[in-house]
mmCIF file of C-alpha atoms and ligand atoms in Angstrom:
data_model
loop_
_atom_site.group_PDB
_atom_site.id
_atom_site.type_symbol
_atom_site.label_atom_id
_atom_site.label_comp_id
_atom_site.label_asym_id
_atom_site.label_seq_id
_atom_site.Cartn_x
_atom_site.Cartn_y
_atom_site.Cartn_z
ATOM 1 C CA UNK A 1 114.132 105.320 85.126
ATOM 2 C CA UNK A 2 115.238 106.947 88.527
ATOM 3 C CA UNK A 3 112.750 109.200 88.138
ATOM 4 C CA UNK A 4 113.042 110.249 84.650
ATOM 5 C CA UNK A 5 111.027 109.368 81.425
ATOM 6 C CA UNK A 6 113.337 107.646 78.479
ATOM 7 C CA UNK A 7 112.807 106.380 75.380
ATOM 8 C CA UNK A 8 112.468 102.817 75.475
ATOM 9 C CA UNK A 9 115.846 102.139 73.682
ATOM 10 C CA UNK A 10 117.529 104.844 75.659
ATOM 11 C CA UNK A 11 116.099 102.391 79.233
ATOM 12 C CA UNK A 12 119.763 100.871 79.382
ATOM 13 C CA UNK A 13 122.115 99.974 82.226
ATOM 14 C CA UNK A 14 125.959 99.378 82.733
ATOM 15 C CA UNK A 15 126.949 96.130 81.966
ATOM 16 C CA UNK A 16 128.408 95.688 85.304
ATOM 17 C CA UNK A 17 125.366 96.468 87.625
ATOM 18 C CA UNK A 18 125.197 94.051 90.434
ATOM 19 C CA UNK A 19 121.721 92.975 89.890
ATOM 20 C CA UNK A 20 122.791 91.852 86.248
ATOM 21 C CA UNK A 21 125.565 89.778 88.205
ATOM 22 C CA UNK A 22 124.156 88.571 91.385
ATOM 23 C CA UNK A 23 119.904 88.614 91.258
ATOM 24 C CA UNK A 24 119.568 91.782 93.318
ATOM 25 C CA UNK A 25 116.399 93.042 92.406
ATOM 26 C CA UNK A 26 113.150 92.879 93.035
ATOM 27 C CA UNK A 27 110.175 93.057 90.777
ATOM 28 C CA UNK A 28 106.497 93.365 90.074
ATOM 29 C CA UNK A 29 104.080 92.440 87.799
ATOM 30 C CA UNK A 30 100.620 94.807 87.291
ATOM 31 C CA UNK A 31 97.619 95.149 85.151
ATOM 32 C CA UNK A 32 95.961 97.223 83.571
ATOM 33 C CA UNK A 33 92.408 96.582 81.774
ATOM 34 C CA UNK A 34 90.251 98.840 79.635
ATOM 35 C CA UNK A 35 86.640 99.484 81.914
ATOM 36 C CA UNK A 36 83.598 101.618 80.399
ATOM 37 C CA UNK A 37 84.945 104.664 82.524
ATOM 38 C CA UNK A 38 89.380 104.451 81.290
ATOM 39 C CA UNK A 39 91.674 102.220 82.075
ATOM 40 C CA UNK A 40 92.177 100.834 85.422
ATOM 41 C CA UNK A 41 94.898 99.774 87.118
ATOM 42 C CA UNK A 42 94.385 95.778 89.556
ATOM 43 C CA UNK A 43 95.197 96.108 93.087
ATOM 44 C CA UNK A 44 97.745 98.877 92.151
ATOM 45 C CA UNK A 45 98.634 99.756 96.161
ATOM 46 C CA UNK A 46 98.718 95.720 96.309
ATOM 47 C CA UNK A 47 101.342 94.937 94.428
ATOM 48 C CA UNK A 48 103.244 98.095 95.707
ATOM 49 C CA UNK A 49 103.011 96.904 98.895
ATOM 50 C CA UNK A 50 104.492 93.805 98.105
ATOM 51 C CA UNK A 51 107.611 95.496 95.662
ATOM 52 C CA UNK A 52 108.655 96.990 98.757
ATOM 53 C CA UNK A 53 108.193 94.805 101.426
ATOM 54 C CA UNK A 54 110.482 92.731 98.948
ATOM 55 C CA UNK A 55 112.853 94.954 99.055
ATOM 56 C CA UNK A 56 112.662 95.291 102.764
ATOM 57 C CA UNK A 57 113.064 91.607 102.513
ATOM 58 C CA UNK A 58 116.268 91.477 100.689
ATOM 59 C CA UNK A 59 117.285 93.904 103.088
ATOM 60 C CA UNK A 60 117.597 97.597 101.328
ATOM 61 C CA UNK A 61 116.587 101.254 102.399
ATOM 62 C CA UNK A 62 113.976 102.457 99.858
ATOM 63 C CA UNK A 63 113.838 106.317 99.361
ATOM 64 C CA UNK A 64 110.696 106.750 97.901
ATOM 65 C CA UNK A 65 107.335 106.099 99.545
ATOM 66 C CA UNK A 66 104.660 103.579 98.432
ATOM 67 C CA UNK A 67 102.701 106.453 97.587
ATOM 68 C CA UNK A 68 105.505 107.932 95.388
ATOM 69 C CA UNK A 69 105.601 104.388 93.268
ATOM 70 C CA UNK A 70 101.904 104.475 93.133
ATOM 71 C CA UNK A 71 102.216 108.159 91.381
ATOM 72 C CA UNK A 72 105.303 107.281 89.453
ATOM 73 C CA UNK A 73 103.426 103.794 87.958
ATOM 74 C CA UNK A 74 100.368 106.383 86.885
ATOM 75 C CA UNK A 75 102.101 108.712 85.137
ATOM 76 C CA UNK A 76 104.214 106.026 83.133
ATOM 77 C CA UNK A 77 100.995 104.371 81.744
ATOM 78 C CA UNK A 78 99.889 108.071 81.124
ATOM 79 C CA UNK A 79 102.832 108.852 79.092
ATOM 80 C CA UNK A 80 102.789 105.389 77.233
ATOM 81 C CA UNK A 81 98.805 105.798 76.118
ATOM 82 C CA UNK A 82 97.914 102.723 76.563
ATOM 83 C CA UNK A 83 94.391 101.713 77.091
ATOM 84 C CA UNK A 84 95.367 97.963 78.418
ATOM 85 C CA UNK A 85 98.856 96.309 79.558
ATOM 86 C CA UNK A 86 101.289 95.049 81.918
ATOM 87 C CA UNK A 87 103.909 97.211 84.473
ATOM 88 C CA UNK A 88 107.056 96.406 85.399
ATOM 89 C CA UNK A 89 108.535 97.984 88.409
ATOM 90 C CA UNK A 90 111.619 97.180 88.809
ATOM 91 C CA UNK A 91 114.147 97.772 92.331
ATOM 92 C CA UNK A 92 117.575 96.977 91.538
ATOM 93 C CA UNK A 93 121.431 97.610 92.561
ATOM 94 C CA UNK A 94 123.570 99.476 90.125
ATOM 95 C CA UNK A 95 127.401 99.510 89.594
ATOM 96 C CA UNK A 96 130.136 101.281 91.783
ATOM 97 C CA UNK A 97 132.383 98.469 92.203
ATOM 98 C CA UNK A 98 132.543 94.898 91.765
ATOM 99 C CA UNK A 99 132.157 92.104 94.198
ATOM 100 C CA UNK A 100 129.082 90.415 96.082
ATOM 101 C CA UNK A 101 128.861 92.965 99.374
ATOM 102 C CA UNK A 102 126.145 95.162 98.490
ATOM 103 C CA UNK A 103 127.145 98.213 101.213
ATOM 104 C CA UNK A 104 126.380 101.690 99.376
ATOM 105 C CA UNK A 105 125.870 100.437 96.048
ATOM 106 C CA UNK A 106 123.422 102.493 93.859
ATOM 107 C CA UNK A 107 119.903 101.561 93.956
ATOM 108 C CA UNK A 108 117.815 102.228 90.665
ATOM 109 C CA UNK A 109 114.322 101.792 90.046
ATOM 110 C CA UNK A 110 112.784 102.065 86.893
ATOM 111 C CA UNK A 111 108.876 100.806 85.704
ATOM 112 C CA UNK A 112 108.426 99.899 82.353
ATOM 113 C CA UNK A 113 104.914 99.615 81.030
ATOM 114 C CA UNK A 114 104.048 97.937 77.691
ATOM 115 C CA UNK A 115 101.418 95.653 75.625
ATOM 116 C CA UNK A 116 100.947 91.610 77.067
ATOM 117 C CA UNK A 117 98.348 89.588 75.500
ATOM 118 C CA UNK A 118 97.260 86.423 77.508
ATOM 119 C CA UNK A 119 100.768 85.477 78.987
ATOM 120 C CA UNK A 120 99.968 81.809 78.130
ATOM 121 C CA UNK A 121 97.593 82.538 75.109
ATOM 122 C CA UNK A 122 94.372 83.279 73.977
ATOM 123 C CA UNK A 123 93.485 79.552 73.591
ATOM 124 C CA UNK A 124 95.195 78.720 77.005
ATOM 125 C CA UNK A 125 92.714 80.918 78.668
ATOM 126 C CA UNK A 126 89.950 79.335 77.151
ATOM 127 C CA UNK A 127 90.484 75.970 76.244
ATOM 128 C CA UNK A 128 92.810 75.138 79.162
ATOM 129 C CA UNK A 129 97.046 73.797 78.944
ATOM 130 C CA UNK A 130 99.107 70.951 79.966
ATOM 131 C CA UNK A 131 101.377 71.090 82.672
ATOM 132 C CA UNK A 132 104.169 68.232 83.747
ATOM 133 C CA UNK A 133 105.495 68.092 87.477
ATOM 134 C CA UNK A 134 109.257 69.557 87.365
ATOM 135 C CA UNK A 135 112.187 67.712 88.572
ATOM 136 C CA UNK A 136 113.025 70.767 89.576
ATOM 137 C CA UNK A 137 111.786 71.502 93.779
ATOM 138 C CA UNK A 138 110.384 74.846 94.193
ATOM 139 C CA UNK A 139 113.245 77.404 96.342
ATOM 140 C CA UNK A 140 113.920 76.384 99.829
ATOM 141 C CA UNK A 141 113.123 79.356 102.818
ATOM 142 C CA UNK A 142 115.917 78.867 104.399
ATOM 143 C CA UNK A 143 117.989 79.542 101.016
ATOM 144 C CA UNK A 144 116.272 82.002 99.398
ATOM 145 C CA UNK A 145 113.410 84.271 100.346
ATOM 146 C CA UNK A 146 109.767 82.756 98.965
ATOM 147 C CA UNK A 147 107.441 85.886 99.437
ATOM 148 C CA UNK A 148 109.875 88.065 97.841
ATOM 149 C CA UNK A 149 109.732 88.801 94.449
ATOM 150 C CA UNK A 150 113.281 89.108 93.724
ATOM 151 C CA UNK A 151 115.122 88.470 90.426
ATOM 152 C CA UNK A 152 117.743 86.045 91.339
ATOM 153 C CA UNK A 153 114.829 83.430 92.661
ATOM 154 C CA UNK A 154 113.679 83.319 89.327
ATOM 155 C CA UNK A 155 116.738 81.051 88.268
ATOM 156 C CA UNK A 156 114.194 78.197 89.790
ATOM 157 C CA UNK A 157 111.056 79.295 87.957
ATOM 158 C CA UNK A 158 113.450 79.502 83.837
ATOM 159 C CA UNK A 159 114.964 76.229 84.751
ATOM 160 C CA UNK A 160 111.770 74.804 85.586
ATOM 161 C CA UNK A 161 110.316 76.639 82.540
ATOM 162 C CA UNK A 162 112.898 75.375 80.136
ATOM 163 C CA UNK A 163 112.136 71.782 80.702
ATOM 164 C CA UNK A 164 108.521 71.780 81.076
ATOM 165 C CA UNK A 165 108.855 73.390 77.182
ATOM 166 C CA UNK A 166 111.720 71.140 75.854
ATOM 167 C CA UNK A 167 109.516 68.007 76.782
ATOM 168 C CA UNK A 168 106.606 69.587 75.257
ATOM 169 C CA UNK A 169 104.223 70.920 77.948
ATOM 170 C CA UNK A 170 103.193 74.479 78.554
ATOM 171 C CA UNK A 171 103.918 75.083 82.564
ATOM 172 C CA UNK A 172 105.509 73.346 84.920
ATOM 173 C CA UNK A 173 104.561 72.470 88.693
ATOM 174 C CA UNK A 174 107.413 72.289 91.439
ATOM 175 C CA UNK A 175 106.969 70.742 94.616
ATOM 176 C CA UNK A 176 108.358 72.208 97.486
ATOM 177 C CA UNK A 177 111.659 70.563 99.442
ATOM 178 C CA UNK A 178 109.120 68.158 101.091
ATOM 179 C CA UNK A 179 107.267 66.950 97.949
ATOM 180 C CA UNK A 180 104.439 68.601 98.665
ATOM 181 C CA UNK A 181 102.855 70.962 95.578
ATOM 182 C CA UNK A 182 104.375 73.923 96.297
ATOM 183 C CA UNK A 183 103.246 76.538 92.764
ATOM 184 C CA UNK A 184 104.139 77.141 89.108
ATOM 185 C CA UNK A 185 107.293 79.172 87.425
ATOM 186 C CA UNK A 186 105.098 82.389 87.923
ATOM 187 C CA UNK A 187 101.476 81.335 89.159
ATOM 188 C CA UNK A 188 99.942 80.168 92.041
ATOM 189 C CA UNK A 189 97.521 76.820 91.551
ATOM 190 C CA UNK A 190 94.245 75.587 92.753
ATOM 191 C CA UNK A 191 92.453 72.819 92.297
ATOM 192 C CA UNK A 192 89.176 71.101 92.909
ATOM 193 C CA UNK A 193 88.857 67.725 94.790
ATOM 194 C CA UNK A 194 85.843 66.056 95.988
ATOM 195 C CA UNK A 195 83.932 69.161 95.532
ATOM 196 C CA UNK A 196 86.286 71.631 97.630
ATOM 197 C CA UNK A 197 88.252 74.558 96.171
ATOM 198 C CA UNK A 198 92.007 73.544 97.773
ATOM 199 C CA UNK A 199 94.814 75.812 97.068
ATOM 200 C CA UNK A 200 98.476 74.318 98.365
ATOM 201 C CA UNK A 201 99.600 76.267 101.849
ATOM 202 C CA UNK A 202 103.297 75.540 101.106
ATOM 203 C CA UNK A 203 106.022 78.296 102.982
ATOM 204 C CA UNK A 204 107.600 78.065 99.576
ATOM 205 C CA UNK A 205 104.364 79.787 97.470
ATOM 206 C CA UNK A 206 104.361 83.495 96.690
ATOM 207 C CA UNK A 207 101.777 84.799 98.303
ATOM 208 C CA UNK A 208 99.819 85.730 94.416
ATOM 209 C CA UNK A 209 97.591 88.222 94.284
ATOM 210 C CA UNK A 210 95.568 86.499 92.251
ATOM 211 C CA UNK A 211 95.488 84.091 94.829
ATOM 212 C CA UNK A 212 94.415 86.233 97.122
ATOM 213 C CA UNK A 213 91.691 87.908 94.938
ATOM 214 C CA UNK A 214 90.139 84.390 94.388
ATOM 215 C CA UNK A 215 90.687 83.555 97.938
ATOM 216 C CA UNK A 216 88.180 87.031 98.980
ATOM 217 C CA UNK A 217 85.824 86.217 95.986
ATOM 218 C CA UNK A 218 85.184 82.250 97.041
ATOM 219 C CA UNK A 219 84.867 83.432 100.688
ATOM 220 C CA UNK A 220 82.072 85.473 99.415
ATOM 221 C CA UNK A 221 80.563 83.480 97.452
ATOM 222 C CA UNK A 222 80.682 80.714 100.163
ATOM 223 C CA UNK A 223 82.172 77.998 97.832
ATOM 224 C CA UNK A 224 83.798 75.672 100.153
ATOM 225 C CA UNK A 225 87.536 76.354 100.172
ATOM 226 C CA UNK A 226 90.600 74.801 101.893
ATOM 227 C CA UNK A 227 94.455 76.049 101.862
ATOM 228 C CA UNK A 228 96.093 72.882 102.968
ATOM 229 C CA UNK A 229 98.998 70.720 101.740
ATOM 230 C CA UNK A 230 98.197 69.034 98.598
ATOM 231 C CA UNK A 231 99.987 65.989 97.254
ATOM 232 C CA UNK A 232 101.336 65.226 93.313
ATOM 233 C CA UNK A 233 98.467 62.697 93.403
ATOM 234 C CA UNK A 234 95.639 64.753 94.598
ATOM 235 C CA UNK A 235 96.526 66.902 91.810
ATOM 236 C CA UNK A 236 96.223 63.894 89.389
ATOM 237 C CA UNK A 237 93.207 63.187 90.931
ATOM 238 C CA UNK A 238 91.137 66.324 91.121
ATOM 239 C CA UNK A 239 87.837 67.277 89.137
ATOM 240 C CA UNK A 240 89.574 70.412 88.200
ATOM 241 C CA UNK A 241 92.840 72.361 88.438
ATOM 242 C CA UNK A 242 93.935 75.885 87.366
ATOM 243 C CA UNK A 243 96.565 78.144 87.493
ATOM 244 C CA UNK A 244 96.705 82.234 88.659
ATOM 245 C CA UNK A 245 98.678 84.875 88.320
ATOM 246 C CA UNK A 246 99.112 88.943 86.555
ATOM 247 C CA UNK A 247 99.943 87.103 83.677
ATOM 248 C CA UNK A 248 98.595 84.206 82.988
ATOM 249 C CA UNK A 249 95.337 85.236 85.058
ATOM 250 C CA UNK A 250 93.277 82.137 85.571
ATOM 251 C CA UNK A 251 94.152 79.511 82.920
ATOM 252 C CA UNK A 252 92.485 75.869 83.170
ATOM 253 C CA UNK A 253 94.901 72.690 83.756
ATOM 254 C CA UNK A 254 93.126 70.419 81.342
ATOM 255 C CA UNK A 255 96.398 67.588 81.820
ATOM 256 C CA UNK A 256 99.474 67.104 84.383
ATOM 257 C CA UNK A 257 101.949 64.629 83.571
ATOM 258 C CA UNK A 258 99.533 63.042 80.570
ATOM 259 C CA UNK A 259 96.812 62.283 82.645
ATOM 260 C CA UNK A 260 93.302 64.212 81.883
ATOM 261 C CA UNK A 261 92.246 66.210 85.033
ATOM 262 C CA UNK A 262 88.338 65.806 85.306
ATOM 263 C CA UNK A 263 86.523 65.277 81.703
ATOM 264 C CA UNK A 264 89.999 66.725 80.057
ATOM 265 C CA UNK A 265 88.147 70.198 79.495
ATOM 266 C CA UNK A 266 87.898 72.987 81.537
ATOM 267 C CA UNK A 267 85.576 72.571 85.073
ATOM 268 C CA UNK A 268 82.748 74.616 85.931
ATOM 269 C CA UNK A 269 84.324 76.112 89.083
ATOM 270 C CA UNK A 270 87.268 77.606 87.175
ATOM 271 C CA UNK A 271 85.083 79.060 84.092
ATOM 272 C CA UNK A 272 83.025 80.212 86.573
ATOM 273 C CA UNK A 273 85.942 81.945 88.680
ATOM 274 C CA UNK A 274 87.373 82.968 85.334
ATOM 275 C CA UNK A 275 84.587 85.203 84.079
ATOM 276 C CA UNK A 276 84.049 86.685 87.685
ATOM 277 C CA UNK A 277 87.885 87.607 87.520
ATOM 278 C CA UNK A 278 87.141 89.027 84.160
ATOM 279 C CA UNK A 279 84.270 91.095 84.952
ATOM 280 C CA UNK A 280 85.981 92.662 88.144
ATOM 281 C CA UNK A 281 89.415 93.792 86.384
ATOM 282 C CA UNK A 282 86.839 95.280 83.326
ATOM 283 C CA UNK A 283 85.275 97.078 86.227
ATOM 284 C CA UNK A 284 82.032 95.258 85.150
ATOM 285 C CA UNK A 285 81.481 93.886 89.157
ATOM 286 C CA UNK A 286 80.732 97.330 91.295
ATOM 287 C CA UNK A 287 81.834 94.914 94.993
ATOM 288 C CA UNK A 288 84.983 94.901 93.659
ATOM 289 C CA UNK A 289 85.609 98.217 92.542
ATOM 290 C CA UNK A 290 88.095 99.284 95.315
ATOM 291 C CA UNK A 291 90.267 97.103 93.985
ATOM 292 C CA UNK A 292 91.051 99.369 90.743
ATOM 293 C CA UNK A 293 92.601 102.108 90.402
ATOM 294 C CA UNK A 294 91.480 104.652 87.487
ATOM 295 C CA UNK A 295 93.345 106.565 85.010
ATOM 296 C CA UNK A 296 92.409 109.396 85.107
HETATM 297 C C1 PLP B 301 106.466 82.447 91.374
HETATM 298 C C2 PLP B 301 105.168 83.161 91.268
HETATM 299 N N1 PLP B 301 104.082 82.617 91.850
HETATM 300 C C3 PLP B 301 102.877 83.214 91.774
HETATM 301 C C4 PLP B 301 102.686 84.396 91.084
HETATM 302 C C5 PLP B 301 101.334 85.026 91.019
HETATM 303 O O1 PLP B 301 101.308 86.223 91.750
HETATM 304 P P1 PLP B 301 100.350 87.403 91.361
HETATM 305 O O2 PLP B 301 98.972 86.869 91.349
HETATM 306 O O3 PLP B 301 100.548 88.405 92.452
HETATM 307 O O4 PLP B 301 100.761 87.910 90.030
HETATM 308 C C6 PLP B 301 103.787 85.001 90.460
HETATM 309 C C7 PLP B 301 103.655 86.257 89.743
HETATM 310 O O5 PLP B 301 103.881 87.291 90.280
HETATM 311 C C8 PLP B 301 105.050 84.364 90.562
HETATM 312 O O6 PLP B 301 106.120 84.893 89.977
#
């Protein structure tokens, strides 16, 4: 925290910190996998990159250099000794005073690194989940800013996430402001339909580096992909569908809305894109080694 280590239950903050009140933070989310030579860090400069244009987004001077948050996020899983995990950066106003204008306020950053099984769970990952469409539209751009990770956007994503669990499902999909499938509460999608890899090109979808990762692998591998608008049928009518993200990785969509995507069971395309994903972040695909970074 602000450049110091502390104890996990010492990692505490005034109660009246504007970013507790008001959403002003911004945030990432990074992994870290065991690989035969130590751990490695995915796409650490990445998601760095995006933290701060974030914050640049929101509209905030940042003191420290990407470089500097690259160091800092190093040491922290250093000093934690953890093989595998998650990281938590975290950019955020503090308290001086109260009241919305954030002029001169106190900005804190902190990273927090810790253990994070499958995000969804082990049999998620494997065996696929079931997703309902929310009622809830993903954030508009001209309200809030969609390729910033910022904390007060994710009032959207826990509303969304509250009902999809209350009515029994394990991830809801929003459509964006013009009913179009815009993303989930913290992953991108993709799904295939009539053969082609489609991923929704919405303004309102994060741009996941997941997403992205996929995106560089299919071009690759010259699997036939599209990034186009996508409709709530097309989804109900595709072979296959799956979600991405840091946390949830890439998790089969076996059922939206009760209807069985495909055969019900996972597709060959996303088991297939699954264990390539798996074999690059275990450092077990040498093309994709630049995108880790190792612990040294
Ligand atoms: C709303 C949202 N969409 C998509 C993603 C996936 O992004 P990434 O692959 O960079 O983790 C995330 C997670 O960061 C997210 O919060």
């Amino acid at each position: 925290m602000d450049e110091k280590f502390v104890p996990w239950k010492k990692a505490q903050v005034h109660v009246l910190s504007h970013a507790l009140h008001y959403g002003t933070g911004v945030f990432e989310g990074i992994r870290f996998y065991k690989t035969k030579k130590g751990s490695a860090i995915f796409r650490l400069q990445d998601h760095v990159h995006r933290l701060v244009e974030s914050w640049k987004i929101f509209g905030e001077e940042l003191a420290l250099s990407e470089k500097q948050l690259c160091k800092a996020i190093i040491e922290t899983v250093k000093v934690n000794k953890l093989k595998e995990g998650y990281i938590r950066p975290l950019i955020f106003l503090g308290y001086d005073r109260m009241g919305l204008d954030p002029t001169g306020l106190p900005v804190h950053v902190m990273i927090a690194c810790f253990e994070f099984p499958a995000y969804l769970g082990e049999k998620a990952v494997r065996q696929g989940i079931h997703c309902n469409v929310s009622s809830f539209s993903r954030i508009h751009p001209n309200s809030m800013m969609t390729k910033a990770k910022c904390t007060g956007n994710y009032i959207n994503s826990v509303l969304a996430k509250r009902e999809s669990k209350d009515e029994g499902y394990d991830e809801a999909i929003l459509l964006d402001h013009q009913g179009f499938v815009s993303e989930c509460t913290g992953e991108n999608l993709f799904l295939v339909r009539k053969g082609k890899l489609i991923t929704p090109q919405s303004a309102t979808v994060l741009e996941g580096i997941t997403r992205e990762s996929i995106l560089e692998i299919v071009r690759k591998e010259k699997i036939p992909t599209l990034e186009e608008t996508v409709t709530r049928d097309e989804l109900y009518s595709a072979e296959e569908v799956f979600v991405c993200g840091t946390a949830a990785e890439i998790t089969p969509v076996i059922e939206i809305d009760h209807r069985s995507i495909g055969s019900g069971k996972p597709g060959k395309v996303t088991m297939h894109l699954q264990k390539t994903f798996f074999e690059i972040v275990h450092g077990e695909n040498s093309k994709y080694k630049h995108w880790l970074t190792l612990i040294k």
